[in-house]
Short mmCIF file of C-alpha atoms and ligand atoms in Angstrom, two decimals:
data_model
loop_
_atom_site.label_atom_id
_atom_site.label_comp_id
_atom_site.label_asym_id
_atom_site.label_seq_id
_atom_site.Cartn_x
_atom_site.Cartn_y
_atom_site.Cartn_z
CA MET A 11 -13.89 37.62 -12.64
CA LYS A 12 -10.65 36.78 -14.41
CA SER A 13 -9.00 35.08 -11.43
CA ASP A 14 -11.94 32.66 -11.26
CA LEU A 15 -11.46 31.46 -14.81
CA LEU A 16 -10.21 27.88 -14.69
CA ALA A 17 -6.66 27.32 -15.89
CA SER A 18 -8.08 24.70 -18.27
CA ASP A 19 -10.14 27.52 -19.83
CA GLY A 20 -7.17 29.85 -20.14
CA GLY A 21 -7.24 31.38 -16.62
CA MET A 22 -4.39 31.71 -14.14
CA PRO A 23 -3.50 28.42 -12.43
CA VAL A 24 -3.71 28.41 -8.62
CA ARG A 25 -0.15 27.14 -8.46
CA THR A 26 2.89 26.96 -10.71
CA ALA A 27 5.53 25.85 -8.16
CA GLU A 28 6.55 22.19 -8.07
CA PHE A 29 5.83 19.85 -5.17
CA PRO A 30 8.82 18.11 -3.55
CA GLN A 31 10.57 15.44 -5.57
CA TRP A 32 10.70 11.85 -4.37
CA PRO A 33 12.92 10.14 -3.22
CA VAL A 34 14.67 12.41 -0.73
CA PHE A 35 18.32 11.46 -0.16
CA GLY A 36 21.73 12.87 0.68
CA GLU A 37 25.14 12.20 2.12
CA THR A 38 23.96 9.42 4.41
CA GLU A 39 22.86 7.28 1.47
CA GLU A 40 26.04 8.15 -0.45
CA ARG A 41 28.26 7.12 2.44
CA LEU A 42 26.40 3.84 3.05
CA LEU A 43 26.42 2.93 -0.66
CA LEU A 44 30.15 3.58 -0.99
CA GLU A 45 30.78 1.55 2.14
CA THR A 46 28.96 -1.37 0.54
CA LEU A 47 30.73 -1.01 -2.78
CA ARG A 48 34.17 -0.90 -1.19
CA SER A 49 33.47 -3.75 1.20
CA GLY A 50 32.94 -6.18 -1.67
CA LYS A 51 29.98 -7.57 0.30
CA TRP A 52 27.27 -7.06 -2.25
CA GLY A 53 24.74 -9.73 -1.34
CA GLY A 54 24.06 -13.43 -1.60
CA ALA A 55 25.86 -15.10 1.27
CA ASN A 56 27.79 -11.87 1.96
CA ARG A 57 25.43 -10.01 4.23
CA SER A 58 26.22 -7.21 6.63
CA LYS A 59 23.77 -4.36 6.02
CA LEU A 60 20.85 -6.68 5.24
CA PRO A 61 20.72 -8.24 8.73
CA GLU A 62 20.97 -4.78 10.31
CA LEU A 63 18.11 -3.53 8.13
CA GLU A 64 15.95 -6.59 8.83
CA GLU A 65 16.45 -6.15 12.55
CA LYS A 66 15.64 -2.43 12.49
CA ILE A 67 12.53 -2.71 10.35
CA ALA A 68 11.24 -5.71 12.27
CA ALA A 69 11.71 -3.74 15.51
CA LEU A 70 9.89 -0.76 14.02
CA HIS A 71 6.93 -3.04 13.25
CA GLY A 72 7.00 -4.92 16.54
CA ALA A 73 7.87 -8.14 14.70
CA ARG A 74 10.23 -10.87 15.81
CA HIS A 75 11.30 -11.65 12.24
CA GLY A 76 11.96 -9.50 9.19
CA LEU A 77 12.98 -11.10 5.89
CA THR A 78 14.04 -8.90 2.98
CA MET A 79 13.06 -9.90 -0.57
CA VAL A 80 13.25 -8.63 -4.13
CA ASN A 81 9.85 -6.94 -4.09
CA GLY A 82 6.51 -6.70 -2.34
CA THR A 83 4.64 -8.80 -4.90
CA LEU A 84 6.80 -11.87 -4.40
CA SER A 85 7.07 -11.34 -0.64
CA LEU A 86 3.26 -11.60 -0.57
CA THR A 87 3.45 -14.76 -2.67
CA VAL A 88 5.94 -16.18 -0.19
CA ALA A 89 3.67 -15.15 2.71
CA LEU A 90 0.76 -17.09 1.17
CA LYS A 91 2.88 -20.16 0.42
CA ALA A 92 4.62 -20.13 3.79
CA ALA A 93 1.17 -20.03 5.41
CA GLY A 94 0.22 -23.18 3.54
CA VAL A 95 -2.02 -21.71 0.84
CA GLN A 96 -2.14 -24.23 -2.05
CA PRO A 97 -3.21 -23.96 -5.68
CA GLY A 98 -7.03 -23.91 -5.72
CA ASP A 99 -7.31 -22.44 -2.22
CA GLU A 100 -9.28 -19.22 -1.94
CA VAL A 101 -7.91 -15.99 -0.53
CA ILE A 102 -10.32 -13.22 0.47
CA MET A 103 -9.02 -9.73 -0.25
CA PRO A 104 -10.35 -6.25 -1.01
CA SER A 105 -11.03 -5.30 -4.64
CA TYR A 106 -9.77 -1.74 -4.18
CA THR A 107 -6.02 -2.36 -4.11
CA PHE A 108 -2.93 -2.60 -6.29
CA ILE A 109 -2.98 -5.59 -8.65
CA ALA A 110 -0.06 -7.25 -6.80
CA THR A 111 -2.33 -8.17 -3.90
CA ALA A 112 -4.15 -10.55 -6.24
CA THR A 113 -1.21 -11.40 -8.49
CA SER A 114 0.63 -12.83 -5.51
CA ALA A 115 -2.05 -15.54 -5.24
CA LEU A 116 -2.74 -16.12 -8.94
CA LEU A 117 0.96 -16.61 -9.70
CA PHE A 118 0.71 -20.07 -8.18
CA GLY A 119 -2.96 -20.86 -8.74
CA ALA A 120 -4.45 -19.62 -5.49
CA ILE A 121 -7.77 -17.92 -6.18
CA PRO A 122 -8.53 -14.33 -5.17
CA VAL A 123 -12.04 -13.73 -3.86
CA PHE A 124 -12.85 -10.04 -3.82
CA ALA A 125 -14.68 -8.44 -0.93
CA ASP A 126 -15.97 -4.91 -1.23
CA VAL A 127 -14.47 -2.04 0.73
CA GLU A 128 -16.18 0.33 3.14
CA PRO A 129 -17.28 3.39 1.16
CA ASP A 130 -15.87 5.93 3.61
CA THR A 131 -12.47 4.31 4.32
CA LEU A 132 -11.84 2.18 1.20
CA LEU A 133 -10.60 -0.56 3.53
CA LEU A 134 -11.68 -4.22 3.45
CA ASP A 135 -15.18 -4.33 4.96
CA PRO A 136 -15.23 -7.00 7.70
CA GLU A 137 -19.02 -7.30 7.19
CA GLN A 138 -18.44 -8.70 3.70
CA ILE A 139 -16.13 -11.50 4.71
CA GLU A 140 -18.32 -14.15 6.34
CA ARG A 141 -20.55 -14.60 3.27
CA LEU A 142 -17.48 -15.11 1.07
CA ILE A 143 -15.98 -17.89 3.20
CA SER A 144 -16.23 -21.31 1.52
CA PRO A 145 -14.71 -24.69 2.34
CA ARG A 146 -11.78 -23.71 0.11
CA THR A 147 -11.04 -20.42 1.89
CA LYS A 148 -7.62 -20.48 3.44
CA ALA A 149 -6.61 -16.88 4.07
CA ILE A 150 -7.70 -13.26 4.36
CA VAL A 151 -5.42 -10.53 3.04
CA ALA A 152 -6.07 -7.16 4.66
CA VAL A 153 -4.63 -4.22 2.74
CA ASN A 154 -3.63 -1.12 4.66
CA ILE A 155 -4.60 1.02 1.72
CA ALA A 156 -3.07 4.49 1.34
CA GLY A 157 -1.27 3.86 4.65
CA ALA A 158 -4.53 3.58 6.63
CA PRO A 159 -4.60 0.56 8.94
CA ALA A 160 -7.44 -1.90 8.33
CA ASP A 161 -9.61 -2.96 11.28
CA MET A 162 -7.22 -5.65 12.44
CA THR A 163 -9.17 -6.22 15.65
CA ARG A 164 -12.28 -7.41 13.83
CA LEU A 165 -10.42 -9.12 11.01
CA LYS A 166 -8.35 -11.07 13.49
CA SER A 167 -11.39 -12.22 15.41
CA ILE A 168 -13.02 -13.46 12.17
CA ALA A 169 -9.79 -15.20 11.10
CA VAL A 170 -9.35 -16.90 14.46
CA ARG A 171 -13.00 -17.98 14.68
CA ARG A 172 -13.03 -19.37 11.14
CA GLY A 173 -9.53 -20.90 11.27
CA LEU A 174 -8.12 -18.69 8.50
CA VAL A 175 -4.65 -17.24 8.05
CA LEU A 176 -4.57 -13.44 8.30
CA ILE A 177 -2.04 -11.65 6.12
CA GLU A 178 -1.40 -7.91 6.09
CA ASP A 179 -0.47 -6.27 2.82
CA SER A 180 1.28 -3.29 4.38
CA ALA A 181 3.13 -2.23 1.22
CA GLN A 182 1.71 1.29 1.65
CA ALA A 183 1.72 1.47 5.43
CA ILE A 184 5.28 1.34 6.74
CA GLY A 185 5.16 3.06 10.12
CA ALA A 186 1.35 3.08 10.53
CA GLU A 187 -0.30 1.96 13.79
CA TRP A 188 -3.60 0.32 14.64
CA ASP A 189 -4.74 0.84 18.24
CA GLY A 190 -1.27 2.04 19.22
CA LYS A 191 0.51 -0.98 17.73
CA PRO A 192 2.56 -0.92 14.52
CA VAL A 193 0.95 -2.65 11.55
CA GLY A 194 2.71 -5.37 9.55
CA ALA A 195 2.82 -8.17 12.10
CA LEU A 196 -0.66 -7.82 13.60
CA GLY A 197 -1.87 -10.83 11.63
CA ASP A 198 0.02 -14.08 11.09
CA ILE A 199 2.38 -12.57 8.57
CA GLY A 200 2.68 -9.23 6.76
CA SER A 201 4.39 -7.80 3.73
CA ILE A 202 5.87 -4.40 2.93
CA SER A 203 7.36 -2.92 -0.23
CA PHE A 204 10.32 -0.65 -0.97
CA GLN A 205 9.32 0.03 -4.59
CA SER A 206 10.18 3.50 -5.85
CA SER A 207 6.87 5.19 -4.95
CA LYS A 208 6.67 3.75 -1.44
CA ASN A 209 7.31 5.71 1.75
CA LEU A 210 10.58 3.89 2.35
CA THR A 211 12.35 3.01 -0.87
CA ALA A 212 15.45 1.55 -2.48
CA GLY A 213 13.95 1.63 -5.98
CA GLU A 214 12.69 -1.92 -5.47
CA GLY A 215 12.48 -4.36 -2.60
CA GLY A 216 10.11 -6.05 -0.20
CA MET A 217 10.04 -7.60 3.23
CA LEU A 218 8.05 -10.05 5.31
CA LEU A 219 7.24 -9.48 8.96
CA THR A 220 6.06 -12.12 11.40
CA ASN A 221 6.15 -13.18 15.02
CA ASP A 222 5.75 -16.83 14.05
CA ASP A 223 9.05 -18.75 14.03
CA LYS A 224 7.74 -21.53 11.77
CA LEU A 225 6.34 -19.11 9.19
CA ALA A 226 9.63 -17.21 9.24
CA ASP A 227 11.63 -20.38 8.60
CA ALA A 228 9.31 -21.46 5.78
CA ALA A 229 9.43 -18.00 4.19
CA TRP A 230 13.22 -17.89 4.51
CA SER A 231 13.48 -21.26 2.77
CA LEU A 232 11.03 -20.34 -0.01
CA SER A 233 13.03 -17.21 -0.80
CA ASN A 234 16.42 -18.98 -0.55
CA VAL A 235 16.01 -21.72 -3.16
CA GLY A 236 14.59 -24.17 -0.65
CA ARG A 237 17.60 -24.11 1.65
CA VAL A 238 17.19 -24.78 5.36
CA ARG A 239 18.14 -22.01 7.76
CA GLY A 240 21.37 -23.10 9.41
CA GLY A 241 21.72 -26.02 6.98
CA GLU A 242 24.29 -26.80 4.28
CA TRP A 243 24.64 -24.57 1.19
CA TYR A 244 23.53 -27.37 -1.17
CA GLN A 245 20.87 -28.73 1.14
CA HIS A 246 17.58 -27.90 -0.62
CA GLU A 247 14.50 -29.40 1.04
CA ARG A 248 11.75 -27.70 -0.89
CA ILE A 249 11.23 -25.86 -4.16
CA GLY A 250 11.90 -22.20 -3.68
CA TRP A 251 13.07 -19.11 -5.52
CA ASN A 252 16.08 -16.90 -5.11
CA LEU A 253 14.33 -13.73 -3.95
CA ARG A 254 17.18 -12.16 -2.03
CA MET A 255 17.67 -8.41 -1.88
CA THR A 256 21.15 -6.93 -2.39
CA GLU A 257 23.38 -5.14 0.10
CA PHE A 258 23.13 -2.00 -2.05
CA GLN A 259 19.40 -1.84 -1.45
CA ALA A 260 19.94 -2.38 2.27
CA ALA A 261 22.49 0.48 2.29
CA VAL A 262 20.01 2.88 0.69
CA LEU A 263 17.22 1.75 3.00
CA LEU A 264 19.33 2.22 6.13
CA GLY A 265 19.84 5.80 4.98
CA GLN A 266 16.15 6.28 4.16
CA LEU A 267 15.23 4.87 7.55
CA THR A 268 16.92 7.81 9.28
CA ARG A 269 14.41 10.11 7.54
CA LEU A 270 11.26 8.04 8.07
CA GLU A 271 10.03 9.29 11.44
CA GLU A 272 10.27 12.97 10.48
CA GLN A 273 8.59 12.28 7.11
CA LEU A 274 5.76 10.35 8.77
CA ARG A 275 5.11 13.26 11.14
CA HIS A 276 5.33 15.79 8.34
CA ARG A 277 2.82 13.93 6.16
CA GLU A 278 0.41 13.30 8.98
CA ARG A 279 0.49 16.97 10.03
CA ASN A 280 -0.19 18.18 6.50
CA ALA A 281 -2.85 15.52 5.93
CA GLU A 282 -4.73 16.66 9.01
CA LEU A 283 -4.63 20.25 7.81
CA LEU A 284 -5.72 19.24 4.32
CA THR A 285 -8.61 17.27 5.79
CA GLN A 286 -9.81 20.36 7.67
CA LEU A 287 -9.57 22.48 4.52
CA LEU A 288 -11.26 19.97 2.20
CA GLU A 289 -14.06 19.24 4.68
CA GLU A 290 -15.17 22.85 4.35
CA ILE A 291 -15.72 22.54 0.61
CA ASP A 292 -19.26 21.84 -0.46
CA GLY A 293 -19.28 18.83 -2.82
CA VAL A 294 -16.04 17.32 -1.47
CA GLY A 295 -15.72 14.51 1.07
CA VAL A 296 -12.78 13.21 3.07
CA MET A 297 -11.98 9.69 4.19
CA ARG A 298 -13.25 8.74 7.63
CA ARG A 299 -10.37 8.35 10.03
CA ARG A 300 -11.19 5.91 12.80
CA PRO A 301 -10.01 6.59 16.36
CA LEU A 302 -8.14 3.25 16.39
CA GLN A 303 -6.10 4.31 13.36
CA THR A 304 -3.63 5.84 15.77
CA ARG A 305 -1.03 6.44 13.07
CA HIS A 306 -1.68 6.79 9.36
CA ALA A 307 1.29 6.44 7.00
CA TYR A 308 -0.37 8.54 4.25
CA HIS A 309 1.26 6.81 1.33
CA LEU A 310 -1.63 8.42 -0.51
CA TYR A 311 -4.06 11.10 0.47
CA MET A 312 -7.47 10.05 -0.83
CA PHE A 313 -10.56 12.24 -0.95
CA ARG A 314 -13.78 12.20 -2.93
CA LEU A 315 -16.26 14.14 -4.95
CA GLU A 316 -19.61 13.79 -3.20
CA PRO A 317 -22.03 11.45 -5.02
CA GLU A 318 -24.41 14.20 -6.19
CA LEU A 319 -21.53 15.98 -7.88
CA ALA A 320 -19.70 12.87 -9.03
CA VAL A 321 -22.65 11.40 -10.94
CA ARG A 322 -22.92 14.55 -13.01
CA PHE A 323 -19.28 14.72 -14.13
CA ASP A 324 -16.65 12.66 -15.74
CA LYS A 325 -13.99 12.06 -13.08
CA LYS A 326 -11.29 12.36 -15.74
CA GLU A 327 -12.55 15.83 -16.58
CA ALA A 328 -12.37 16.93 -12.95
CA ILE A 329 -8.84 15.51 -12.66
CA GLY A 330 -7.73 17.34 -15.79
CA LYS A 331 -9.07 20.62 -14.46
CA ILE A 332 -7.41 20.22 -11.05
CA ASN A 333 -4.13 19.21 -12.72
CA ALA A 334 -4.31 22.35 -14.86
CA GLU A 335 -4.46 24.36 -11.62
CA GLY A 336 -1.04 22.92 -10.73
CA ILE A 337 -2.14 20.14 -8.38
CA PRO A 338 -1.12 16.57 -9.31
CA VAL A 339 -4.27 14.61 -8.40
CA SER A 340 -4.85 11.25 -10.06
CA GLY A 341 -7.70 8.78 -10.38
CA GLY A 342 -6.26 5.63 -8.86
CA TYR A 343 -7.06 1.96 -9.41
CA VAL A 344 -9.35 0.03 -11.65
CA PRO A 345 -11.07 -2.28 -9.13
CA LEU A 346 -9.52 -5.74 -9.34
CA ASN A 347 -12.90 -7.46 -9.73
CA ARG A 348 -13.07 -5.72 -13.12
CA ASN A 349 -9.45 -6.14 -14.19
CA THR A 350 -9.50 -8.30 -17.32
CA ALA A 351 -6.20 -10.02 -16.62
CA ILE A 352 -7.38 -11.02 -13.13
CA VAL A 353 -10.79 -12.17 -14.36
CA GLU A 354 -9.25 -14.27 -17.15
CA GLU A 355 -6.50 -15.77 -15.04
CA THR A 356 -9.00 -16.70 -12.33
CA GLU A 357 -11.20 -18.34 -14.94
CA ARG A 358 -8.22 -20.23 -16.30
CA TRP A 359 -7.42 -21.69 -12.87
CA THR A 360 -11.01 -22.41 -11.78
CA GLY A 361 -12.64 -23.24 -15.10
CA ARG A 362 -15.46 -20.82 -14.22
CA LYS A 363 -16.11 -17.18 -14.87
CA GLN A 364 -16.20 -15.45 -11.49
CA VAL A 365 -18.33 -12.42 -10.73
CA TRP A 366 -17.68 -10.39 -7.61
CA ASP A 367 -20.05 -7.78 -6.26
CA CYS A 368 -18.03 -4.72 -5.24
CA PRO A 369 -20.16 -1.61 -5.81
CA ASN A 370 -18.26 0.62 -3.35
CA SER A 371 -14.92 -0.11 -5.04
CA GLU A 372 -16.42 0.52 -8.45
CA ARG A 373 -18.03 3.80 -7.47
CA ALA A 374 -14.81 4.98 -5.81
CA SER A 375 -12.82 4.11 -8.87
CA ASP A 376 -15.22 5.20 -11.62
CA LYS A 377 -16.74 8.30 -10.13
CA GLU A 378 -15.62 9.62 -6.82
CA VAL A 379 -12.16 9.08 -5.41
CA LEU A 380 -9.13 11.22 -6.17
CA TRP A 381 -5.57 10.69 -4.98
CA LEU A 382 -2.64 12.83 -4.05
CA SER A 383 0.68 11.06 -3.72
CA GLN A 384 2.69 11.14 -0.52
CA ARG A 385 5.24 13.60 -1.88
CA VAL A 386 2.54 16.30 -2.01
CA LEU A 387 2.18 15.91 1.76
CA LEU A 388 5.92 16.48 2.13
CA ALA A 389 5.46 20.07 0.92
CA GLU A 390 5.12 23.02 3.32
CA GLU A 391 2.03 23.67 5.39
CA GLY A 392 1.14 26.67 3.20
CA ASP A 393 1.09 24.45 0.11
CA MET A 394 -1.92 22.56 1.48
CA TYR A 395 -3.92 25.78 1.05
CA ASP A 396 -3.04 25.71 -2.67
CA VAL A 397 -4.37 22.16 -2.92
CA ALA A 398 -7.64 23.08 -1.21
CA HIS A 399 -7.93 26.30 -3.20
CA ALA A 400 -7.57 24.46 -6.51
CA VAL A 401 -10.10 21.80 -5.52
CA ARG A 402 -12.59 24.44 -4.37
CA LYS A 403 -12.15 26.44 -7.57
CA VAL A 404 -12.77 23.43 -9.82
CA VAL A 405 -15.64 22.01 -7.76
CA ARG A 406 -17.42 25.39 -7.70
CA HIS A 407 -17.04 25.59 -11.42
CA LEU A 408 -18.47 22.07 -11.87
CA GLN A 409 -21.40 22.98 -9.63
CA SER A 410 -22.22 26.25 -11.38
C1 PLP B 515 3.32 -1.63 -4.04
C2 PLP B 515 2.32 -2.61 -3.59
C3 PLP B 515 2.55 -4.01 -3.61
C4 PLP B 515 3.72 -4.69 -4.23
O1 PLP B 515 4.85 -4.12 -4.28
P1 PLP B 515 6.05 -4.26 -5.33
O2 PLP B 515 7.20 -4.09 -4.42
O3 PLP B 515 5.86 -3.15 -6.30
O4 PLP B 515 6.01 -5.60 -5.96
C5 PLP B 515 1.59 -4.85 -3.08
N1 PLP B 515 0.46 -4.37 -2.59
C6 PLP B 515 0.17 -3.05 -2.56
C7 PLP B 515 -1.12 -2.60 -1.96
C8 PLP B 515 1.09 -2.13 -3.07
O5 PLP B 515 0.79 -0.83 -3.05
#
C-alpha cells in the first residue's frame, strides 16, 4: 500500500508541518529588556532585576538562596568547590548525562567516577553507588536527566550515612518535583541552567540553589572574584572567578518565568498522552515514571526501541527513517565513560587509565534510546498522534 511506504523510501511522510519554535517570547520580554537598557543598570554592582530573579527562582525551588551565574557548567564547578571538593577528590555521577556534569569537576582536577544508570529511567542507580565509594570520594552528583527527578530520598540517605556531599544537577529539571517537593535544593546544593535549549532560557546562564547559608556565602565569593558578601569592593579573601550574569539575562528570564507554569503543564499533558500512544506499539518502550516523580519537567522526552528490535538495527538508521517522516527524534549522548576527552583528562589528573562499567548507559546510547526535545511537547495534543504514527510506521517496517 502506497501510504505505508516509508518517506525514506519515497513514500508520503506522516507529517510535513513544523513543531513549535523555541524560545517562545513576546511583549513581556521586550518591555523588560528595554527597561533594563534604559535604566543603565546592566550588571556588575548595578543589580535590580537579578535579585528579583534570584528570589523568584529560589522560591520556586523551595531554596533559601539562589545565586545567578554565567552558565550551568561553571555553577556546578562552583557548587563542587563551595562544598569543599579538592583536586584529587572523587565525585560519583551518572555516565548518561551531558558532558558538563563531569567537566565541572575535571576543570579543577576533581575526578569523576561514573556510576551506571537504571535501564528503565536512565537515572543514577543508587544500587551502584556504595561499591564506588573510596576514601577519596567527596560528593555525589545526581542528575535529573530529561527533567525526571532522581531518587533523592535514597541518594540522600546514602550521602548522609557515608558523609558525602549531595549535589543536584538540575539543569534539565527546572520546575520538577520529587515526592511533592521541588528539585534543585533537595541535596546540599543544586545547579540549574538557562542555556538556549533549556526549559527556562536567556540564551545562556546558570544558577545555584541551596538552603545552606555557608555554602551560599562560599559560592557567592567564588563567583565574585573572592569578595566577601557585605565586605569591601577590593576585599578579596579567596581565589574566585567573575561569573556574574547580566541584568539583560535577568530581564529575559523574568519574562520567561511568566510562561513557565503553563509550559510545564502543557509538556506534561502531552508527554502523558505520548506515553499512552507509544506504549501500545509493539517493539517500543517508554521510560518508567515512578510515583514519587510527582512532577516531571520533560526537558526531553525519551523512549526506546525494545532490545530485540534494537539489536537488529542501526539506531542511526531508525532515527533517519523517523526524521524522514517529519518527526525530529535524535540519538542523544555518548556515555561519558566512553568520551575520549573525559577519559584522557581523567588519566592526566590521576596518572592511571580509568575504566568504568556502565552497560545500561552504553546500551541506551548505542542501541535503544531516542529523544524528542521539549519543544515537540509544546505542540498541540493532536500532534502527539503524528509522533506515535511515525514511530509505529517505522518500527513496523523494521520488524517486517
Ligand atoms: C545544560 C546542562 C548543563 C550545563 O549547562 P550550561 O549552562 O550549558 O553550561 C549541565 N548539566 C546538564 C545535565 C545539562 O543538561
